[in-house]
Amino acid sequence: MNTTSSSLVAASVSGADLVLWVAVPYVCLAVFVAGHVWRYRQDQFGWTSRTSQLLEHRWLRWGSPLFHLGAFMVIAGHVVGLAVPAAWTEAVGVDEHAYHAGAVWAGSVAGVAMVAGLAMLCARRLLSRRIRLGTDRSDKVLFPLLSLTVL
């Protein structure tokens, strides 16, 4: 990108774009960190993990790694996509089409893994009577919200 086009791009950024794409992510990160610090200092021993892995493990053995690795791959892909400048990919000889094709392919694999893992974990929660009996209200709210977020 030459200096003329980069100055045109910089001139076309609105205040709303700056707030939405620059300020809001930093505010979210700050709230995330501050909330964890506050929670740790206020109720350090109140953090529990009501685990259900001993009640049923066949679905969990595949669903949990698929979901978590898929989620990590999705997050890493977005970070790399935002953090690596176009000049770097051009410098190593990767044109925009190849970069886009690779990103779509890797993102599709990550997305399918994440959705498949989530489906297995939801099926486990719905189909196993022992797990269903241990499900509380927060879990019943969490799974639909997580599914909406992922899909």
mmCIF file of C-alpha atoms in Angstrom:
data_model
loop_
_atom_site.group_PDB
_atom_site.id
_atom_site.type_symbol
_atom_site.label_atom_id
_atom_site.label_comp_id
_atom_site.label_asym_id
_atom_site.label_seq_id
_atom_site.Cartn_x
_atom_site.Cartn_y
_atom_site.Cartn_z
ATOM 1 C CA MET A 1 0.000 0.000 0.000
ATOM 2 C CA ASN A 2 1.484 3.361 -0.937
ATOM 3 C CA THR A 3 1.379 6.512 1.174
ATOM 4 C CA THR A 4 -1.457 8.098 -0.802
ATOM 5 C CA SER A 5 -3.823 5.182 -0.301
ATOM 6 C CA SER A 6 -2.807 4.753 3.346
ATOM 7 C CA SER A 7 -3.536 8.422 4.046
ATOM 8 C CA LEU A 8 -6.925 8.034 2.345
ATOM 9 C CA VAL A 9 -7.692 5.006 4.510
ATOM 10 C CA ALA A 10 -6.629 6.868 7.649
ATOM 11 C CA ALA A 11 -8.766 9.856 6.676
ATOM 12 C CA SER A 12 -11.855 7.689 6.163
ATOM 13 C CA VAL A 13 -11.848 6.193 9.671
ATOM 14 C CA SER A 14 -14.744 7.637 11.647
ATOM 15 C CA GLY A 15 -14.941 8.268 15.354
ATOM 16 C CA ALA A 16 -17.467 5.458 15.726
ATOM 17 C CA ASP A 17 -15.053 3.043 14.037
ATOM 18 C CA LEU A 18 -12.283 4.072 16.422
ATOM 19 C CA VAL A 19 -14.515 3.554 19.438
ATOM 20 C CA LEU A 20 -15.891 0.231 18.183
ATOM 21 C CA TRP A 21 -12.669 -1.332 16.902
ATOM 22 C CA VAL A 22 -10.026 0.290 19.127
ATOM 23 C CA ALA A 23 -11.502 1.427 22.433
ATOM 24 C CA VAL A 24 -14.110 -1.284 23.083
ATOM 25 C CA PRO A 25 -11.687 -4.242 22.816
ATOM 26 C CA TYR A 26 -9.326 -2.597 25.313
ATOM 27 C CA VAL A 27 -12.207 -1.829 27.676
ATOM 28 C CA CYS A 28 -13.351 -5.473 27.447
ATOM 29 C CA LEU A 29 -9.843 -6.730 28.175
ATOM 30 C CA ALA A 30 -9.485 -4.342 31.130
ATOM 31 C CA VAL A 31 -12.854 -5.409 32.589
ATOM 32 C CA PHE A 32 -11.892 -9.070 32.115
ATOM 33 C CA VAL A 33 -8.585 -8.669 33.978
ATOM 34 C CA ALA A 34 -9.985 -6.375 36.689
ATOM 35 C CA GLY A 35 -12.938 -8.703 37.258
ATOM 36 C CA HIS A 36 -10.696 -11.713 37.729
ATOM 37 C CA VAL A 37 -8.398 -9.833 40.102
ATOM 38 C CA TRP A 38 -11.382 -8.556 42.099
ATOM 39 C CA ARG A 39 -13.001 -11.997 42.233
ATOM 40 C CA TYR A 40 -9.735 -13.630 43.340
ATOM 41 C CA ARG A 41 -9.185 -11.056 46.096
ATOM 42 C CA GLN A 42 -12.788 -11.107 47.358
ATOM 43 C CA ASP A 43 -13.642 -14.798 47.165
ATOM 44 C CA GLN A 44 -10.458 -16.742 46.533
ATOM 45 C CA PHE A 45 -11.725 -20.022 47.946
ATOM 46 C CA GLY A 46 -15.251 -19.716 46.567
ATOM 47 C CA TRP A 47 -14.167 -20.723 43.058
ATOM 48 C CA THR A 48 -15.461 -24.204 42.439
ATOM 49 C CA SER A 49 -15.481 -26.589 39.567
ATOM 50 C CA ARG A 50 -18.520 -28.762 39.875
ATOM 51 C CA THR A 51 -17.059 -31.403 37.631
ATOM 52 C CA SER A 52 -19.129 -34.032 35.909
ATOM 53 C CA GLN A 53 -16.262 -35.855 34.248
ATOM 54 C CA LEU A 54 -16.546 -38.811 36.609
ATOM 55 C CA LEU A 55 -20.228 -39.289 35.748
ATOM 56 C CA GLU A 56 -19.739 -39.751 32.009
ATOM 57 C CA HIS A 57 -16.539 -39.647 30.008
ATOM 58 C CA ARG A 58 -17.207 -41.140 26.558
ATOM 59 C CA TRP A 59 -18.624 -37.920 25.062
ATOM 60 C CA LEU A 60 -16.292 -35.776 27.157
ATOM 61 C CA ARG A 61 -13.162 -37.561 25.899
ATOM 62 C CA TRP A 62 -13.780 -36.286 22.349
ATOM 63 C CA GLY A 63 -16.033 -33.275 22.834
ATOM 64 C CA SER A 64 -13.929 -31.282 25.272
ATOM 65 C CA PRO A 65 -10.619 -31.391 23.346
ATOM 66 C CA LEU A 66 -12.396 -30.716 20.041
ATOM 67 C CA PHE A 67 -14.222 -27.703 21.449
ATOM 68 C CA HIS A 68 -11.260 -26.212 23.300
ATOM 69 C CA LEU A 69 -8.672 -26.786 20.557
ATOM 70 C CA GLY A 70 -11.122 -25.425 17.997
ATOM 71 C CA ALA A 71 -11.720 -22.350 20.159
ATOM 72 C CA PHE A 72 -7.978 -21.786 20.622
ATOM 73 C CA MET A 73 -7.419 -22.151 16.877
ATOM 74 C CA VAL A 74 -10.231 -19.680 16.114
ATOM 75 C CA ILE A 75 -8.832 -17.124 18.567
ATOM 76 C CA ALA A 76 -5.261 -17.626 17.332
ATOM 77 C CA GLY A 77 -6.387 -17.236 13.730
ATOM 78 C CA HIS A 78 -8.069 -13.935 14.497
ATOM 79 C CA VAL A 79 -5.046 -12.672 16.433
ATOM 80 C CA VAL A 80 -2.685 -13.627 13.603
ATOM 81 C CA GLY A 81 -5.024 -12.118 11.018
ATOM 82 C CA LEU A 82 -5.133 -8.828 12.899
ATOM 83 C CA ALA A 83 -1.520 -8.709 14.057
ATOM 84 C CA VAL A 84 0.406 -9.678 10.917
ATOM 85 C CA PRO A 85 0.768 -6.712 8.550
ATOM 86 C CA ALA A 86 0.144 -7.224 4.838
ATOM 87 C CA ALA A 87 3.684 -6.033 4.148
ATOM 88 C CA TRP A 88 5.073 -9.024 6.033
ATOM 89 C CA THR A 89 3.129 -11.575 4.036
ATOM 90 C CA GLU A 90 4.099 -9.809 0.809
ATOM 91 C CA ALA A 91 7.747 -9.787 1.923
ATOM 92 C CA VAL A 92 7.774 -13.581 2.256
ATOM 93 C CA GLY A 93 6.045 -14.027 -1.090
ATOM 94 C CA VAL A 94 2.493 -14.839 -0.004
ATOM 95 C CA ASP A 95 0.003 -12.968 -2.158
ATOM 96 C CA GLU A 96 -3.385 -11.840 -0.859
ATOM 97 C CA HIS A 97 -5.317 -14.654 -2.564
ATOM 98 C CA ALA A 98 -3.112 -17.393 -1.078
ATOM 99 C CA TYR A 99 -3.259 -15.746 2.351
ATOM 100 C CA HIS A 100 -7.054 -15.520 2.161
ATOM 101 C CA ALA A 101 -7.418 -19.116 0.919
ATOM 102 C CA GLY A 102 -5.195 -20.411 3.734
ATOM 103 C CA ALA A 103 -7.078 -18.371 6.317
ATOM 104 C CA VAL A 104 -10.456 -19.626 5.078
ATOM 105 C CA TRP A 105 -9.261 -23.247 5.041
ATOM 106 C CA ALA A 106 -7.693 -23.099 8.526
ATOM 107 C CA GLY A 107 -10.649 -21.131 9.890
ATOM 108 C CA SER A 108 -13.083 -23.682 8.496
ATOM 109 C CA VAL A 109 -11.192 -26.558 10.130
ATOM 110 C CA ALA A 110 -11.092 -24.678 13.447
ATOM 111 C CA GLY A 111 -14.767 -23.742 13.225
ATOM 112 C CA VAL A 112 -15.891 -27.273 12.402
ATOM 113 C CA ALA A 113 -13.822 -28.666 15.293
ATOM 114 C CA MET A 114 -15.295 -26.124 17.682
ATOM 115 C CA VAL A 115 -18.901 -26.697 16.583
ATOM 116 C CA ALA A 116 -18.478 -30.498 16.625
ATOM 117 C CA GLY A 117 -17.005 -30.355 20.124
ATOM 118 C CA LEU A 118 -19.796 -28.097 21.352
ATOM 119 C CA ALA A 119 -22.399 -30.410 19.818
ATOM 120 C CA MET A 120 -20.852 -33.386 21.623
ATOM 121 C CA LEU A 121 -20.795 -31.517 24.927
ATOM 122 C CA CYS A 122 -24.422 -30.401 24.504
ATOM 123 C CA ALA A 123 -25.466 -33.941 23.540
ATOM 124 C CA ARG A 124 -23.660 -35.269 26.593
ATOM 125 C CA ARG A 125 -25.522 -32.811 28.815
ATOM 126 C CA LEU A 126 -28.900 -33.666 27.255
ATOM 127 C CA LEU A 127 -28.597 -37.429 26.727
ATOM 128 C CA SER A 128 -26.909 -38.570 29.924
ATOM 129 C CA ARG A 129 -29.400 -38.787 32.783
ATOM 130 C CA ARG A 130 -26.691 -38.498 35.446
ATOM 131 C CA ILE A 131 -25.294 -35.332 33.860
ATOM 132 C CA ARG A 132 -28.769 -33.883 33.312
ATOM 133 C CA LEU A 133 -29.596 -34.325 37.013
ATOM 134 C CA GLY A 134 -26.464 -32.390 37.972
ATOM 135 C CA THR A 135 -27.254 -29.525 35.619
ATOM 136 C CA ASP A 136 -28.206 -26.306 37.396
ATOM 137 C CA ARG A 137 -29.845 -23.128 36.085
ATOM 138 C CA SER A 138 -26.572 -21.454 35.160
ATOM 139 C CA ASP A 139 -25.669 -24.411 32.920
ATOM 140 C CA LYS A 140 -29.088 -24.286 31.273
ATOM 141 C CA VAL A 141 -28.493 -20.619 30.443
ATOM 142 C CA LEU A 142 -24.826 -21.050 29.513
ATOM 143 C CA PHE A 143 -25.142 -23.739 26.841
ATOM 144 C CA PRO A 144 -27.721 -21.922 24.658
ATOM 145 C CA LEU A 145 -25.791 -18.642 24.983
ATOM 146 C CA LEU A 146 -22.526 -20.379 24.116
ATOM 147 C CA SER A 147 -24.185 -22.088 21.164
ATOM 148 C CA LEU A 148 -25.556 -18.758 19.897
ATOM 149 C CA THR A 149 -22.131 -17.164 20.278
ATOM 150 C CA VAL A 150 -20.328 -19.952 18.441
ATOM 151 C CA LEU A 151 -22.859 -20.280 15.639
#
